[in-house]
């Protein structure tokens, strides 16, 4: 099924590479050049911007190239809680999305194998959120979670939520939104891994005295690890940089601002480009470090 | 523990009958997961159901409070200013970006799997980075670049940006497929008198097609739904997510819900039709045996 | 739940087992009893239900009907991990994410055996792969993988070991060596082996009891020699080794033998070696029991003679040479002759007679007219048939 | 990214051949009928043949500016030929040379401009800008939940409103009314005064008293019940009530005073349809037209003669203090003083720090 | 470039072919010449370079050194699709996205043959699969897939057909039928077949010429009988069939024969059947050439006698019975006896002598002390060796 393929499962047998030279070059060149121009160059420009200094007697938003590394100290000093918060929220959302998605992906990938029609339908429903705009579905949740919305009303009616408590604008709603919005990115790679999972391994486990739980931990889960890893990455990375869910216009409020919101504010409201750029570089570096440690430790290094 | 075979045989008569336990085994394990899956899917559909429901809301300017059922929004979608134009822009952008990104990404994926070259590790990193870069960073960086290059922002810059972030996803998706493609098939093609071009178009390409289609769909979805990067690089052009974002400030018109609902229903319909045809074909094939 | 891990094997009993897949009955009311410590081989054409039988025993499949007893205990409702049974899977099913040694130690660790690593290494040493203990399965050749699968099962010393074509990937030489090894383990440890194979020679040399399965049923079962020397159906006669079969009406029947009229020739078979004694009957004889004569042998009591015929094909296969002799009206007769000397005894085109001692013949139980049928691949069968008919026609013409 | 050193050149006017116009504006700023059409605008289109696209694109001055500043800096089209932003932002645009000079000959009705607005410090002689609507920032509350009503900004800090108060992301309005409530003078203050106001603000943000800080989207929070009371803009509440079909919310200028501001037309530097924009401005400076808009949007009109025209429609309208404030009303509202760009940078970033919880 | 599609086959010549993979020499200076229209079988242990050789011929691999000539033309630099060669791949390599008929017609269409569909159907009919023409490969069984692969190659009537274990997935019965069929096609159409297999019997029954390959080199090559009856190396003697090997110093050597002293026993081998005539020499004899005696046979000219020994294992394998006889000081000797009668001739534990006619022995060229080594799986070899030693030790003890 369509989105299935994005698990980065290590290919079973990477065939012996043959013939080098020109063909490879022609295949690679256009795409890589493209990325060099539209990804690498801006990235370098971004690093340069992050070192700019305000123009003397300049107006708001006017800066000059310089080597003002203090920008980094300043943003880190001012916004380190946001960096931590972003990673905290992203990690929480990733864990929740994983817990939510794995059983679902397992059901679709393994239990529905014999019913291709149902499998395709269920998979479509998983990716259904893709078809409704990210913003619309977040707004929909905002309405569902709002103080006079059905959920709060119901929870309060059953006294599960204090009368003056609310859900929107809280860390809960932000993490909830992040989780919801990235579930398809978590579910699909796991599904792909599980869909390819050879059930004979599971049978062999059972044959070798592993009870179901043990079979799961020692065989099913490790074999679907490539899917889990790529799912968690595809969830964690964008979640850490997201600014929509935590935005005050969507599910967040002033005390839920994430690093993405800080970057957005500096870039869009305060016209403080060096600060925004420095924060971007910090965010990216932090993500790269976290990801490489994670990928190393999970033993799925052939990530892409 | 050692138990004599003979002794074990003697126990046979006292072994209790079994059917009761088997029923239990069928019960919990199998249905527990199914029930969870159904609940999970329902949960995933909540905002979609909400969106669809409110596409029938007899709203005025804001579409927050239920005011009664109407079909008007569906019948006059394009009357509301800009919705259809924004939607059209999004479709156009997503289509063009998808075509370009899929072509570029597929080529890279093939090269990565089938050829060994020196800058392989660097290439892999370059492909991973865009996926590892938060969208704000991508959007802001590219916007700054366009600004200093004096490029007029518009459809063109949006497409350039979208192709950039779609390529990596295409590579990952197609690469898995290329890797699982048995090179012996291409060799068989060559052995059977097919020239290199014929081998590509008659064997490699059709076999990669499912992967390529998956990549294209993913790419389309990512592009169609992108807001953050688009917002930084779109200039005056309004895309559907951008429209929604702006409209969110003053209340989303029900027409936006109509568009979103229509896209959703269309996608579901396509999948169902495709699957039913496939099932029918399977059945036909099966019965010829 | 405690497991039984007998140092000796346990006996296995299948009691009226039936397994139906949607729209397909794979096993049909199967009764089978394998005594503890024996080496039992299950033989049959592809798709006849061998693997399914093993899966039912291992608990990986639930029978639609019937009971499975291991060591006398009804385990029908027991989960696979609770059965004192291990399987060497047809596809190995080695865990790709574990090293070889981890694979082998897996079962022991699950049972909480203390010196799991040591034992695993011993088992690996047994299959001569201890030096590869740290590799991953994908880094081994097919034959090596199969040996790891064997070690992984054997190390648990299960009461019952199920082997699903455990040597299929090995070449003849390695295969023979592993057979010796398996047999040694089995007899030393006294485990019960249930061995599925399509290599008849393997089945016959290794097993105490051989069962030939066809379409979900056991067609015949017994000691290898017994099965080979006295097949009861055409299926067994042709599936297990080769046979020359002749069909015709009973001409005379005495207390000690029956005589079948095959295109005017009278072939005698001892009465106690014939399943049916009236009507149209198929009788047969193994190719190695035939003697080739270049001159017409004198009729003698206790000997069947066919001929003259013409040698239409001579093929050397090392140990022996196969002669195809076309006997007009009867068909093509296959003769094996051990190569005690160099070169063929007769050449293509020679006129020959064949003879065999009456006690080597056998009479089958098949109804006349009911063609010998094979499951899935029946269609290729006819290729050879055509070819034989063609040879025959040529011979006739000559 | 940086603003160019050279101010960009105005685009060539093609209004003669291009009878179109894109107008970007805030929500709730245009008269509307039941079908959601804009009657005055339709009449304009009919009269002049200029095809106007009215985009409700502005939620907040800063975010709108952020969206268009790159194009402005390059002198490119921003997707609007005229836009109504608040004076302080207009001041920035004028300073940076991002707007075009208006041809007063094309706007004869400029004579109807309220004299007090005719000569602001940022644009002497109104060469580059023209007011659209003015208004106050004050407080509003949900009558169902708070029947007793609110009188001052301090009332927003009542414990029972904890987590149900919304304030504006417009720094000058939110900090402005808070400073007034603290007894400070917003027409003349120093950093310390600003800090005082900001501290109060920060305290209530951090305590969770304030639920959210938004641009014009604060209306949604009021509508869905997330907030029960808010610092808000005067005319919006009338519009919200109209939609609800009853007086569910009430607006008041706080006891210690509110802010007053003007949203002002400008023609961005990249527009090729300046004349069309001027024709539009001229049209909306007809007293009758102005009155009709005012009657719907409930904001202060800068057009002299509109009051008389309104009286002709409905005498009560002419007495509406939100539209035609008398001196007494005007004495309760104050304009936030002009900031230097350094101050703007500093105050802005302090204010945003609070919003980001930093 | 025009192809040659001879109705008859073309001859193939490999001229000093070497193929080195990074860090591994798969083929080492290989010279090979296969006459047009012949059926050539390549035999060897796993990993010895058989598939690589085929790939070099097909053009799917470029030789590091040497030339490939087909029908006298040097095709070394020619692309695969330009060579009049087709391959039946070890893994079938059927195109999964095409129907069976499309698969078979693929090559014809590429060459622009007009009645591609008709011809493809004919080829399918030949392998008895025409009724499945519309299916996809995934809908066929392994055996059926293999037959499609065969049809796909044969339909092109290539001058040279390369077969890489084309029957590996079939069970014995089907395998023998397909062998007949292949042989028929080959001789009817007169194509040149280069057939890789690890089934020795298959190689010997089908091929005109058999080559035994080891570690990238041809170890011995010749007609099947020749190779079998007179192996020149221990590798060939044990890889192709079984052999009893005895090593010892030359005791005497005459013009007609050499005599080797094996633990005090004198074994004679005709001089022209021995590769080396001095020093330490290994001599051998095939198990089927041995006769078992329950009483010591009288020494006779022209006969080698070993014994007394003890029967340590009797195993029935249908056509014949295998006896392992442990002869103290000499080792375990394997004897095959065709089951011309029921039951074993002697039983385990019996004291026996074995004898064979001198002309059936052979002398090997291997240097003394150079152990018989096998490529990848050499290690398992020792299992059997150990086992034999063990049996021997037991026998000795008894
Ligand atoms: N899940 C299933 N659904 C339907 N039919 C099945 C299923 N599993 C097996 N079968 C059928 O049951 C029959 C027996 O299969 P089984 O695997 O036991 O054969 P086998 O004797 O092991 O064959 P082989 O020698 O090819 O391994 C086959 O005809 C197969 O097609
Ligand atoms: N691309 C390669 N790089 C390195 N070594 C290779 C490569 N391809 C094959 N080899 C090695 O070359 C040797 C010969 O391989 P080949 O496939 O020809 O063996 P084979 O005789 O066909 O074996 P089998 O009977 O198992 O199919 C093997 O040892 C293999 O490991
Ligand atoms: N609904 C129209 C609101 C207009 C608000 N303008 C912003 C003024 C900021 N002081
Ligand atoms: Mg099987
Ligand atoms: Mg090979």
Coordinates of N, CA, C and O and ligand atoms in Angstrom, one line a residue, chain D residues 26-29 61 86 170 173 216 233 236 261 263 299, ligand 3:
Chain D
X26 N -8.5 43.9 8.2 CA -8.8 43.1 9.4 C -10.2 42.5 9.3 O -11.0 43.0 8.6
X27 N -10.4 41.5 10.1 CA -11.7 40.9 10.1 C -12.7 41.9 10.7 O -12.3 42.8 11.5
X28 N -14.0 41.8 10.3 CA -15.0 42.6 11.0 C -14.9 44.0 10.7 O -15.2 44.9 11.5
X29 N -14.4 44.4 9.6 CA -14.1 45.8 9.3 C -14.8 46.3 8.1 O -14.5 47.3 7.5
X61 N -0.7 43.3 13.4 CA 0.2 44.1 12.6 C 1.5 43.5 12.4 O 2.0 43.5 11.2
X86 N -2.3 49.6 11.5 CA -2.4 50.6 12.6 C -1.3 51.6 12.4 O -0.2 51.3 11.9
X170 N -1.6 42.7 20.5 CA -1.2 44.1 20.1 C -0.6 44.7 21.4 O -1.4 45.0 22.3
X173 N -2.0 48.0 22.9 CA -3.4 48.0 23.5 C -3.3 47.2 24.9 O -3.8 47.7 25.9
X216 N -6.7 39.3 16.3 CA -8.1 39.4 16.2 C -8.8 38.1 16.4 O -10.0 38.1 16.7
X233 N -11.1 45.0 21.1 CA -11.3 46.2 20.3 C -12.8 46.5 20.3 O -13.6 45.6 20.1
X236 N -15.6 45.2 17.5 CA -15.7 43.7 17.3 C -16.9 43.1 18.1 O -17.5 42.1 17.6
X261 N -6.8 54.3 18.7 CA -5.9 54.1 17.7 C -6.6 54.3 16.3 O -7.8 54.4 16.3
X263 N -6.6 52.7 12.3 CA -6.1 51.9 11.2 C -6.1 52.7 9.9 O -7.1 53.3 9.6
X299 N -17.0 51.1 14.4 CA -15.7 51.7 14.8 C -15.8 53.2 14.5 O -16.7 53.7 13.8
Ligands
LIG3 N1 -12.1 43.9 13.8 C1 -11.3 45.0 13.4 C2 -10.2 45.2 14.4 C3 -9.2 46.3 14.0 C4 -8.2 46.3 15.0 N2 -7.1 47.1 14.6 C5 -5.9 47.0 15.4 C6 -5.6 48.1 16.2 C7 -4.5 48.0 17.1 N3 -4.3 49.0 18.0

